[in-house]
mmCIF file of C-alpha atoms and ligand atoms in Angstrom:
data_model
loop_
_atom_site.group_PDB
_atom_site.id
_atom_site.type_symbol
_atom_site.label_atom_id
_atom_site.label_comp_id
_atom_site.label_asym_id
_atom_site.label_seq_id
_atom_site.Cartn_x
_atom_site.Cartn_y
_atom_site.Cartn_z
ATOM 1 C CA MET A 1 0.000 0.000 0.000
ATOM 2 C CA PHE A 2 2.876 2.375 0.792
ATOM 3 C CA SER A 3 6.228 2.727 -0.873
ATOM 4 C CA GLN A 4 9.186 1.179 0.925
ATOM 5 C CA ARG A 5 10.604 4.694 1.185
ATOM 6 C CA ALA A 6 7.510 6.056 2.917
ATOM 7 C CA SER A 7 7.159 3.152 5.319
ATOM 8 C CA GLU A 8 10.745 3.665 6.506
ATOM 9 C CA VAL A 9 10.068 7.241 7.690
ATOM 10 C CA THR A 10 10.284 7.138 11.482
ATOM 11 C CA PRO A 11 7.937 9.231 13.661
ATOM 12 C CA PHE A 12 9.155 12.551 15.070
ATOM 13 C CA LEU A 13 8.811 11.581 18.724
ATOM 14 C CA VAL A 14 8.904 15.125 20.116
ATOM 15 C CA MET A 15 5.744 15.841 18.161
ATOM 16 C CA GLU A 16 4.122 12.748 19.665
ATOM 17 C CA VAL A 17 4.901 14.015 23.197
ATOM 18 C CA LEU A 18 3.506 17.422 22.221
ATOM 19 C CA GLU A 19 0.323 15.885 20.813
ATOM 20 C CA GLU A 20 -0.238 13.886 24.009
ATOM 21 C CA ALA A 21 0.405 17.056 26.073
ATOM 22 C CA GLU A 22 -2.181 18.889 23.978
ATOM 23 C CA ARG A 23 -4.676 16.086 24.488
ATOM 24 C CA MET A 24 -4.159 16.333 28.268
ATOM 25 C CA ALA A 25 -4.495 20.124 28.115
ATOM 26 C CA ARG A 26 -7.870 19.766 26.374
ATOM 27 C CA GLU A 27 -8.958 17.699 29.373
ATOM 28 C CA GLY A 28 -7.907 20.517 31.708
ATOM 29 C CA ALA A 29 -4.313 19.587 32.667
ATOM 30 C CA ARG A 30 -1.822 22.458 33.008
ATOM 31 C CA ILE A 31 1.321 21.247 31.261
ATOM 32 C CA VAL A 32 4.761 22.861 31.403
ATOM 33 C CA HIS A 33 6.312 22.632 27.937
ATOM 34 C CA PHE A 34 10.043 22.010 27.634
ATOM 35 C CA GLU A 35 9.694 19.761 24.596
ATOM 36 C CA VAL A 36 8.879 22.248 21.870
ATOM 37 C CA GLY A 37 11.688 23.569 19.695
ATOM 38 C CA GLU A 38 10.148 26.899 18.897
ATOM 39 C CA PRO A 39 10.349 30.425 20.295
ATOM 40 C CA ASP A 40 7.481 31.414 22.588
ATOM 41 C CA PHE A 41 7.791 35.032 21.377
ATOM 42 C CA ASP A 42 5.454 36.595 18.852
ATOM 43 C CA THR A 43 7.078 37.587 15.574
ATOM 44 C CA PRO A 44 8.484 41.146 15.767
ATOM 45 C CA GLU A 45 5.849 43.695 14.807
ATOM 46 C CA CYS A 46 7.817 45.265 11.944
ATOM 47 C CA ILE A 47 7.938 41.871 10.179
ATOM 48 C CA THR A 48 4.212 41.294 10.598
ATOM 49 C CA GLN A 49 3.448 44.819 9.371
ATOM 50 C CA ALA A 50 5.647 44.353 6.291
ATOM 51 C CA ALA A 51 3.763 41.156 5.392
ATOM 52 C CA ILE A 52 0.376 42.843 5.918
ATOM 53 C CA ARG A 53 1.520 45.715 3.699
ATOM 54 C CA ALA A 54 2.637 43.226 1.044
ATOM 55 C CA LEU A 55 -0.793 41.566 1.111
ATOM 56 C CA SER A 56 -2.663 44.848 0.825
ATOM 57 C CA GLU A 57 -0.398 45.908 -2.038
ATOM 58 C CA GLY A 58 -1.419 42.773 -3.919
ATOM 59 C CA LYS A 59 1.803 40.795 -3.483
ATOM 60 C CA THR A 60 -0.223 37.622 -3.712
ATOM 61 C CA HIS A 61 1.248 36.005 -6.834
ATOM 62 C CA TYR A 62 3.927 33.421 -7.501
ATOM 63 C CA THR A 63 7.382 34.898 -7.190
ATOM 64 C CA HIS A 64 10.627 34.029 -8.971
ATOM 65 C CA SER A 65 11.282 30.382 -8.140
ATOM 66 C CA MET A 66 14.476 31.353 -6.299
ATOM 67 C CA GLY A 67 12.678 34.037 -4.285
ATOM 68 C CA ILE A 68 12.177 37.792 -4.682
ATOM 69 C CA LEU A 69 15.405 39.521 -5.640
ATOM 70 C CA PRO A 70 15.436 42.066 -2.753
ATOM 71 C CA LEU A 71 15.269 39.209 -0.238
ATOM 72 C CA ARG A 72 18.043 37.267 -1.962
ATOM 73 C CA GLU A 73 20.154 40.439 -2.030
ATOM 74 C CA ALA A 74 19.459 41.043 1.674
ATOM 75 C CA ILE A 75 20.501 37.454 2.472
ATOM 76 C CA CYS A 76 23.781 37.980 0.583
ATOM 77 C CA GLN A 77 24.357 41.247 2.436
ATOM 78 C CA HIS A 78 23.618 39.555 5.769
ATOM 79 C CA TYR A 79 26.151 36.772 5.097
ATOM 80 C CA GLY A 80 28.638 39.381 3.844
ATOM 81 C CA GLN A 81 28.338 41.580 6.943
ATOM 82 C CA ARG A 82 28.177 38.839 9.527
ATOM 83 C CA TYR A 83 30.679 36.336 8.143
ATOM 84 C CA GLY A 84 32.676 38.333 5.581
ATOM 85 C CA VAL A 85 31.709 35.967 2.761
ATOM 86 C CA ASP A 86 30.937 36.924 -0.800
ATOM 87 C CA VAL A 87 27.775 35.262 -2.133
ATOM 88 C CA THR A 88 25.521 36.364 -4.985
ATOM 89 C CA PRO A 89 21.704 36.232 -5.380
ATOM 90 C CA GLU A 90 22.187 33.552 -8.085
ATOM 91 C CA GLN A 91 23.391 31.213 -5.336
ATOM 92 C CA VAL A 92 20.372 31.752 -3.069
ATOM 93 C CA ILE A 93 17.150 29.735 -3.298
ATOM 94 C CA VAL A 94 14.421 30.918 -0.918
ATOM 95 C CA MET A 95 12.130 28.143 0.324
ATOM 96 C CA GLN A 96 9.316 27.468 2.771
ATOM 97 C CA GLY A 97 11.651 26.759 5.661
ATOM 98 C CA THR A 98 14.917 24.984 6.287
ATOM 99 C CA SER A 99 13.028 21.679 6.173
ATOM 100 C CA PRO A 100 12.295 21.843 2.411
ATOM 101 C CA ALA A 101 15.867 23.071 1.952
ATOM 102 C CA LEU A 102 17.179 19.864 3.553
ATOM 103 C CA PHE A 103 14.781 17.809 1.445
ATOM 104 C CA THR A 104 15.829 19.526 -1.787
ATOM 105 C CA VAL A 105 19.581 19.351 -1.173
ATOM 106 C CA PHE A 106 19.551 15.619 -0.478
ATOM 107 C CA ALA A 107 17.169 14.970 -3.377
ATOM 108 C CA ALA A 108 19.624 16.834 -5.607
ATOM 109 C CA ILE A 109 22.877 15.172 -4.590
ATOM 110 C CA LEU A 110 22.224 11.581 -3.508
ATOM 111 C CA GLU A 111 22.355 8.458 -5.654
ATOM 112 C CA PRO A 112 20.996 5.273 -4.054
ATOM 113 C CA GLY A 113 23.525 4.023 -1.501
ATOM 114 C CA ASP A 114 25.425 7.315 -1.204
ATOM 115 C CA GLU A 115 26.568 8.030 2.321
ATOM 116 C CA VAL A 116 26.061 11.174 4.383
ATOM 117 C CA ILE A 117 28.112 11.563 7.553
ATOM 118 C CA LEU A 118 26.474 13.212 10.579
ATOM 119 C CA SER A 119 26.812 13.216 14.348
ATOM 120 C CA ASN A 120 24.991 10.968 16.793
ATOM 121 C CA PRO A 121 23.093 12.655 18.477
ATOM 122 C CA HIS A 122 21.675 14.847 15.700
ATOM 123 C CA TYR A 123 18.469 16.719 14.818
ATOM 124 C CA ALA A 124 15.762 14.054 14.837
ATOM 125 C CA CYS A 125 14.640 14.436 11.221
ATOM 126 C CA TYR A 126 18.056 14.314 9.504
ATOM 127 C CA PRO A 127 18.251 10.542 8.896
ATOM 128 C CA ASN A 128 14.776 10.585 7.331
ATOM 129 C CA TYR A 129 15.805 13.213 4.768
ATOM 130 C CA ILE A 130 18.871 11.176 3.841
ATOM 131 C CA ARG A 131 17.117 7.799 3.626
ATOM 132 C CA PHE A 132 14.115 9.200 1.762
ATOM 133 C CA ALA A 133 16.466 10.469 -0.949
ATOM 134 C CA GLY A 134 18.046 6.997 -1.197
ATOM 135 C CA GLY A 135 21.091 7.751 0.949
ATOM 136 C CA VAL A 136 22.601 6.040 3.953
ATOM 137 C CA PRO A 137 23.264 7.971 7.188
ATOM 138 C CA VAL A 138 26.714 7.227 8.642
ATOM 139 C CA TYR A 139 27.138 8.320 12.237
ATOM 140 C CA VAL A 140 30.061 9.814 14.107
ATOM 141 C CA ASP A 141 29.741 9.442 17.870
ATOM 142 C CA ILE A 142 29.830 12.612 19.921
ATOM 143 C CA ARG A 143 29.831 12.347 23.682
ATOM 144 C CA GLU A 144 28.777 14.329 26.712
ATOM 145 C CA GLU A 145 32.218 13.896 28.400
ATOM 146 C CA ASP A 146 33.763 15.644 25.392
ATOM 147 C CA GLY A 147 31.189 18.464 25.329
ATOM 148 C CA TYR A 148 29.509 16.834 22.294
ATOM 149 C CA GLN A 149 32.259 18.174 20.054
ATOM 150 C CA LEU A 150 32.433 16.880 16.496
ATOM 151 C CA HIS A 151 36.062 16.128 15.598
ATOM 152 C CA PRO A 152 37.222 16.397 11.973
ATOM 153 C CA ASP A 153 39.496 13.335 12.512
ATOM 154 C CA ASP A 154 36.515 11.203 13.558
ATOM 155 C CA ILE A 155 34.654 12.285 10.422
ATOM 156 C CA ALA A 156 37.714 11.576 8.249
ATOM 157 C CA ARG A 157 37.759 7.984 9.517
ATOM 158 C CA LYS A 158 34.190 7.485 8.235
ATOM 159 C CA ILE A 159 34.853 8.765 4.704
ATOM 160 C CA THR A 160 34.548 6.069 2.026
ATOM 161 C CA PRO A 161 34.277 6.176 -1.774
ATOM 162 C CA ARG A 162 30.485 6.342 -1.242
ATOM 163 C CA THR A 163 30.604 9.466 0.952
ATOM 164 C CA ARG A 164 28.651 12.212 -0.788
ATOM 165 C CA ALA A 165 28.286 14.796 1.979
ATOM 166 C CA ILE A 166 28.924 15.736 5.592
ATOM 167 C CA LEU A 167 25.948 17.259 7.420
ATOM 168 C CA ILE A 168 26.704 19.617 10.308
ATOM 169 C CA ASN A 169 24.575 21.811 12.559
ATOM 170 C CA SER A 170 26.090 24.546 14.747
ATOM 171 C CA PRO A 171 24.649 25.718 17.116
ATOM 172 C CA ALA A 172 23.237 22.230 17.349
ATOM 173 C CA ASN A 173 19.920 20.677 18.134
ATOM 174 C CA PRO A 174 19.692 18.833 20.582
ATOM 175 C CA THR A 175 23.007 19.640 22.321
ATOM 176 C CA GLY A 176 23.212 23.448 22.026
ATOM 177 C CA VAL A 177 26.889 23.058 21.108
ATOM 178 C CA VAL A 178 28.646 25.629 18.915
ATOM 179 C CA LEU A 179 31.485 24.329 16.714
ATOM 180 C CA SER A 180 34.791 26.152 17.120
ATOM 181 C CA ALA A 181 36.397 27.931 14.148
ATOM 182 C CA GLU A 182 39.192 25.308 14.043
ATOM 183 C CA ARG A 183 36.765 22.376 13.913
ATOM 184 C CA MET A 184 34.646 24.097 11.274
ATOM 185 C CA ALA A 185 37.742 24.787 9.160
ATOM 186 C CA GLY A 186 38.897 21.187 9.615
ATOM 187 C CA ILE A 187 35.549 19.796 8.477
ATOM 188 C CA ALA A 188 35.413 22.226 5.523
ATOM 189 C CA GLY A 189 38.736 20.864 4.262
ATOM 190 C CA LEU A 190 37.954 17.150 4.418
ATOM 191 C CA GLY A 191 36.826 16.884 0.784
ATOM 192 C CA PRO A 192 33.144 15.879 0.646
ATOM 193 C CA LEU A 193 30.472 18.557 0.189
ATOM 194 C CA VAL A 194 29.549 20.046 3.572
ATOM 195 C CA VAL A 195 25.860 20.761 4.134
ATOM 196 C CA SER A 196 25.707 23.175 7.072
ATOM 197 C CA ASP A 197 22.369 23.713 8.815
ATOM 198 C CA GLU A 198 22.775 27.233 10.251
ATOM 199 C CA ILE A 199 19.214 27.684 11.482
ATOM 200 C CA TYR A 200 20.275 28.504 15.073
ATOM 201 C CA HIS A 201 22.710 31.212 14.003
ATOM 202 C CA GLY A 202 22.293 34.387 16.048
ATOM 203 C CA LEU A 203 21.327 32.378 19.142
ATOM 204 C CA VAL A 204 24.739 32.112 20.813
ATOM 205 C CA TYR A 205 25.377 33.242 24.395
ATOM 206 C CA GLU A 206 29.152 32.733 24.743
ATOM 207 C CA GLY A 207 31.699 33.051 21.957
ATOM 208 C CA ARG A 208 30.380 33.156 18.397
ATOM 209 C CA GLU A 209 29.183 30.907 15.631
ATOM 210 C CA HIS A 210 30.748 30.525 12.200
ATOM 211 C CA SER A 211 29.320 29.824 8.771
ATOM 212 C CA ILE A 212 30.781 26.996 6.714
ATOM 213 C CA LEU A 213 31.086 29.495 3.856
ATOM 214 C CA GLU A 214 33.912 31.255 5.736
ATOM 215 C CA TYR A 215 36.042 28.166 5.234
ATOM 216 C CA ASN A 216 34.822 26.638 1.991
ATOM 217 C CA PRO A 217 32.707 28.557 -0.551
ATOM 218 C CA GLN A 218 31.921 25.271 -2.310
ATOM 219 C CA SER A 219 29.628 24.253 0.597
ATOM 220 C CA CYS A 220 25.870 24.497 1.085
ATOM 221 C CA ALA A 221 24.645 26.753 3.894
ATOM 222 C CA LEU A 222 21.010 26.223 4.931
ATOM 223 C CA ASN A 223 19.285 28.785 7.080
ATOM 224 C CA GLY A 224 15.822 30.027 7.997
ATOM 225 C CA PHE A 225 13.793 32.602 9.845
ATOM 226 C CA SER A 226 11.963 30.220 12.213
ATOM 227 C CA LYS A 227 14.161 30.408 15.289
ATOM 228 C CA LEU A 228 16.055 33.709 15.436
ATOM 229 C CA TYR A 229 13.115 35.794 14.200
ATOM 230 C CA ALA A 230 10.387 33.763 15.966
ATOM 231 C CA MET A 231 8.747 32.929 12.623
ATOM 232 C CA THR A 232 8.163 29.155 12.827
ATOM 233 C CA GLY A 233 4.622 29.341 11.469
ATOM 234 C CA TRP A 234 5.524 31.610 8.564
ATOM 235 C CA ARG A 235 7.627 28.938 6.838
ATOM 236 C CA LEU A 236 10.631 30.706 5.375
ATOM 237 C CA GLY A 237 14.186 29.517 4.835
ATOM 238 C CA TYR A 238 16.881 29.346 2.179
ATOM 239 C CA ILE A 239 19.864 27.561 0.707
ATOM 240 C CA ILE A 240 23.087 29.276 -0.278
ATOM 241 C CA ALA A 241 24.580 26.818 -2.762
ATOM 242 C CA PRO A 242 27.784 26.680 -4.796
ATOM 243 C CA PRO A 243 27.084 28.126 -8.279
ATOM 244 C CA GLY A 244 27.380 24.687 -9.891
ATOM 245 C CA LEU A 245 24.584 23.265 -7.731
ATOM 246 C CA ALA A 246 22.194 26.236 -7.541
ATOM 247 C CA ARG A 247 20.585 25.646 -10.946
ATOM 248 C CA THR A 248 19.796 22.003 -10.118
ATOM 249 C CA LEU A 249 18.257 23.027 -6.800
ATOM 250 C CA GLN A 250 16.246 25.718 -8.572
ATOM 251 C CA LYS A 251 14.832 23.161 -11.029
ATOM 252 C CA ILE A 252 13.691 20.885 -8.198
ATOM 253 C CA HIS A 253 12.183 23.840 -6.362
ATOM 254 C CA GLN A 254 10.431 25.174 -9.491
ATOM 255 C CA ASN A 255 8.823 21.824 -10.222
ATOM 256 C CA PHE A 256 7.846 20.658 -6.787
ATOM 257 C CA PHE A 257 7.245 23.859 -4.784
ATOM 258 C CA ILE A 258 7.091 26.679 -7.430
ATOM 259 C CA SER A 259 8.044 29.457 -4.983
ATOM 260 C CA ALA A 260 7.921 30.437 -1.330
ATOM 261 C CA ASN A 261 4.851 32.474 -0.251
ATOM 262 C CA ALA A 262 5.070 35.980 -1.689
ATOM 263 C CA PHE A 263 3.968 38.070 1.308
ATOM 264 C CA VAL A 264 6.036 35.926 3.683
ATOM 265 C CA GLN A 265 9.140 36.776 1.675
ATOM 266 C CA TRP A 266 8.403 40.496 2.130
ATOM 267 C CA GLY A 267 8.152 39.842 5.866
ATOM 268 C CA GLY A 268 11.544 38.106 5.705
ATOM 269 C CA LEU A 269 13.010 41.127 3.947
ATOM 270 C CA ALA A 270 11.891 43.363 6.836
ATOM 271 C CA ALA A 271 13.460 40.893 9.283
ATOM 272 C CA LEU A 272 16.831 41.432 7.638
ATOM 273 C CA ARG A 273 16.549 45.101 6.714
ATOM 274 C CA ASP A 274 14.334 46.948 9.225
ATOM 275 C CA PRO A 275 16.383 48.421 12.114
ATOM 276 C CA ALA A 276 13.342 48.066 14.429
ATOM 277 C CA CYS A 277 13.679 44.303 14.068
ATOM 278 C CA GLN A 278 17.225 44.399 15.454
ATOM 279 C CA THR A 279 15.874 45.890 18.706
ATOM 280 C CA ASP A 280 13.448 42.973 19.069
ATOM 281 C CA LEU A 281 16.197 40.457 18.305
ATOM 282 C CA THR A 282 18.448 41.946 20.971
ATOM 283 C CA ARG A 283 15.619 41.725 23.506
ATOM 284 C CA MET A 284 14.826 38.092 22.632
ATOM 285 C CA GLN A 285 18.498 37.081 22.726
ATOM 286 C CA ALA A 286 18.967 38.697 26.162
ATOM 287 C CA THR A 287 15.862 36.890 27.425
ATOM 288 C CA TYR A 288 17.134 33.492 26.183
ATOM 289 C CA ALA A 289 20.476 34.168 27.876
ATOM 290 C CA GLU A 290 18.738 34.793 31.226
ATOM 291 C CA ARG A 291 16.558 31.711 30.856
ATOM 292 C CA ARG A 292 19.559 29.599 29.951
ATOM 293 C CA ALA A 293 21.404 30.605 33.125
ATOM 294 C CA PHE A 294 18.292 30.047 35.235
ATOM 295 C CA MET A 295 17.451 26.628 33.781
ATOM 296 C CA LEU A 296 21.052 25.498 34.119
ATOM 297 C CA LYS A 297 21.127 26.438 37.793
ATOM 298 C CA ARG A 298 17.781 24.819 38.528
ATOM 299 C CA LEU A 299 18.799 21.555 36.801
ATOM 300 C CA GLN A 300 22.122 21.530 38.660
ATOM 301 C CA ASP A 301 20.292 22.200 41.936
ATOM 302 C CA LEU A 302 18.334 19.001 41.256
ATOM 303 C CA GLY A 303 21.648 17.126 41.230
ATOM 304 C CA LEU A 304 21.717 16.709 37.447
ATOM 305 C CA ARG A 305 25.217 16.963 35.980
ATOM 306 C CA ILE A 306 25.782 19.236 32.996
ATOM 307 C CA PRO A 307 29.558 19.030 32.585
ATOM 308 C CA HIS A 308 29.743 21.316 29.528
ATOM 309 C CA PRO A 309 26.908 23.868 29.620
ATOM 310 C CA PRO A 310 25.688 24.462 26.067
ATOM 311 C CA THR A 311 26.344 27.903 24.587
ATOM 312 C CA GLY A 312 23.840 28.138 21.712
ATOM 313 C CA ALA A 313 20.329 27.442 20.357
ATOM 314 C CA PHE A 314 17.823 27.033 23.223
ATOM 315 C CA TYR A 315 18.367 23.446 24.310
ATOM 316 C CA MET A 316 20.018 21.418 27.030
ATOM 317 C CA LEU A 317 20.504 17.676 26.641
ATOM 318 C CA VAL A 318 20.553 16.282 30.156
ATOM 319 C CA ASN A 319 21.720 12.903 31.416
ATOM 320 C CA PHE A 320 18.883 11.038 33.188
ATOM 321 C CA LYS A 321 20.507 7.600 33.185
ATOM 322 C CA ARG A 322 20.195 7.550 36.988
ATOM 323 C CA TYR A 323 16.425 7.618 36.522
ATOM 324 C CA CYS A 324 15.767 5.903 33.232
ATOM 325 C CA ARG A 325 17.042 3.592 30.521
ATOM 326 C CA ASP A 326 14.189 4.210 28.117
ATOM 327 C CA SER A 327 13.888 7.942 27.491
ATOM 328 C CA LEU A 328 10.658 7.657 25.498
ATOM 329 C CA SER A 329 8.661 5.909 28.205
ATOM 330 C CA PHE A 330 10.265 8.171 30.835
ATOM 331 C CA ALA A 331 9.192 11.269 28.870
ATOM 332 C CA PHE A 332 5.598 10.005 28.819
ATOM 333 C CA GLU A 333 5.821 9.114 32.525
ATOM 334 C CA LEU A 334 7.002 12.663 33.359
ATOM 335 C CA LEU A 335 4.191 14.049 31.244
ATOM 336 C CA HIS A 336 1.493 11.922 32.855
ATOM 337 C CA GLU A 337 2.790 12.051 36.445
ATOM 338 C CA ALA A 338 4.432 15.496 36.715
ATOM 339 C CA ARG A 339 2.734 17.270 33.797
ATOM 340 C CA VAL A 340 6.151 18.276 32.453
ATOM 341 C CA ALA A 341 6.696 17.714 28.736
ATOM 342 C CA VAL A 342 10.274 17.012 27.577
ATOM 343 C CA ALA A 343 11.848 15.589 24.429
ATOM 344 C CA PRO A 344 13.081 11.981 24.751
ATOM 345 C CA GLY A 345 16.776 11.642 23.925
ATOM 346 C CA ILE A 346 16.258 8.605 21.707
ATOM 347 C CA ASP A 347 14.600 10.874 19.128
ATOM 348 C CA PHE A 348 18.062 12.312 18.452
ATOM 349 C CA GLY A 349 20.000 9.072 18.078
ATOM 350 C CA THR A 350 21.191 6.112 20.114
ATOM 351 C CA ASN A 351 23.878 8.139 21.902
ATOM 352 C CA ALA A 352 21.159 10.287 23.472
ATOM 353 C CA GLU A 353 19.251 7.341 24.941
ATOM 354 C CA GLY A 354 18.897 7.907 28.694
ATOM 355 C CA TYR A 355 18.920 11.685 28.114
ATOM 356 C CA LEU A 356 16.139 14.265 27.937
ATOM 357 C CA ARG A 357 16.206 17.490 25.943
ATOM 358 C CA PHE A 358 14.918 20.631 27.646
ATOM 359 C CA SER A 359 14.041 23.729 25.634
ATOM 360 C CA TYR A 360 14.283 27.091 27.383
ATOM 361 C CA ALA A 361 12.168 28.841 24.769
ATOM 362 C CA THR A 362 9.567 29.393 27.468
ATOM 363 C CA SER A 363 9.014 31.955 30.231
ATOM 364 C CA MET A 364 10.979 32.158 33.508
ATOM 365 C CA GLU A 365 7.717 31.420 35.372
ATOM 366 C CA GLN A 366 7.191 28.244 33.360
ATOM 367 C CA ILE A 367 10.827 27.189 33.855
ATOM 368 C CA ALA A 368 10.478 27.727 37.616
ATOM 369 C CA GLU A 369 7.183 25.827 37.752
ATOM 370 C CA GLY A 370 8.500 22.970 35.586
ATOM 371 C CA MET A 371 11.663 22.603 37.671
ATOM 372 C CA ASP A 372 9.593 22.542 40.893
ATOM 373 C CA ARG A 373 7.444 19.760 39.456
ATOM 374 C CA LEU A 374 10.462 17.847 38.148
ATOM 375 C CA GLY A 375 12.187 18.162 41.530
ATOM 376 C CA ALA A 376 9.132 16.851 43.389
ATOM 377 C CA TYR A 377 8.787 13.955 40.943
ATOM 378 C CA LEU A 378 12.456 12.937 41.130
ATOM 379 C CA ALA A 379 12.424 13.196 44.943
ATOM 380 C CA GLY A 380 9.475 10.805 45.030
ATOM 381 C CA ASN A 381 10.968 8.365 42.512
ATOM 382 C CA GLY A 382 14.746 8.647 43.006
HETATM 383 C C1 PLP B 1 18.398 21.694 13.344
HETATM 384 C C2 PLP B 1 17.110 22.054 12.718
HETATM 385 N N1 PLP B 1 17.032 22.175 11.380
HETATM 386 C C3 PLP B 1 15.874 22.484 10.768
HETATM 387 C C4 PLP B 1 14.710 22.680 11.484
HETATM 388 C C5 PLP B 1 13.436 23.017 10.759
HETATM 389 O O1 PLP B 1 13.369 24.394 10.548
HETATM 390 P P1 PLP B 1 12.265 25.149 9.660
HETATM 391 O O2 PLP B 1 11.229 25.660 10.590
HETATM 392 O O3 PLP B 1 13.052 26.281 9.022
HETATM 393 O O4 PLP B 1 11.774 24.200 8.646
HETATM 394 C C6 PLP B 1 14.738 22.567 12.873
HETATM 395 C C7 PLP B 1 13.492 22.736 13.675
HETATM 396 O O5 PLP B 1 13.437 22.423 14.826
HETATM 397 C C8 PLP B 1 15.970 22.259 13.508
HETATM 398 O O6 PLP B 1 16.052 22.131 14.838
#
């Protein structure tokens, strides 16, 4: 009834926890949400206003398949100013999020059996993109004791004649780890195409993040507006591709998606260009930084060890092996018993089994309440 390809797609477990939490909420339960990977902030007003203006000006038609030129120019300017890299609008394909960008890149580059190297743990959906396009995920272990750092030497050992790409993500989901400049440069020089998911760029609280394009212009940088600009529901992202690949990506996008939503693209342009937006970004970043410090302290006060506090995104991957072996059933137990929703580590790969991912994209009050509930639950079940 279904294709082999479709039947091999694994469920996104975080969404299953969220759906159960929503079901409980409909029955009157008050749930604290640490599972969701999305900002709790509303989209900055200047972005919303720009999109409303676009709609009332009749910007309701298909756009160029690669996206409206002013947005592609603004993306190039953003990468130029922030990372000192020189990219042109012909290399940029605007899409409905980073998710379709991942889908399109792997559809464009993988032959059946081609290998893509990525870390374990990793963003939950990555292996599905690779397998669906006929590829084979090949994992490099990263470990808590080592601060979940991805070492170029470990990647090099996994390279075979079938290796088609290396997929990296810094700041990372689920670990919050930011790759150092040296590691990034090392990975960029290994040989295979690097696909760099830069969706958490701008959300770094110590040090700074780097783009793969600083080290190798023949790489693919994927980025989007969901996280930094609090625009998850708008669906807007993009690929910056090497010139030789951009045309192929454009053809796939033209055929299967036509273009990103017109008025949403005008909202994205305001996100990059309107100075008022920068004020909102600064406020949101400062708020995440406070929440990060608070959540870290509260988790440590519960006796949970976080040997290398994460410095980016809005996640903490926390070792619960003292309390559980099966993170999925433990996540549901915490939800049902303590009304605290968390992401089960197993969603992110076998090396995160026994761990739970906490998102601090929620208010200080909710973090305090959730930590109180977690503390009471662990005290009763330790
Ligand atoms: C690492 C990573 N990449 C991509 C995405 C999807 O982003 P988008 O909303 O742009 O499709 C997410 C969402 O959680 C993510 O964590």
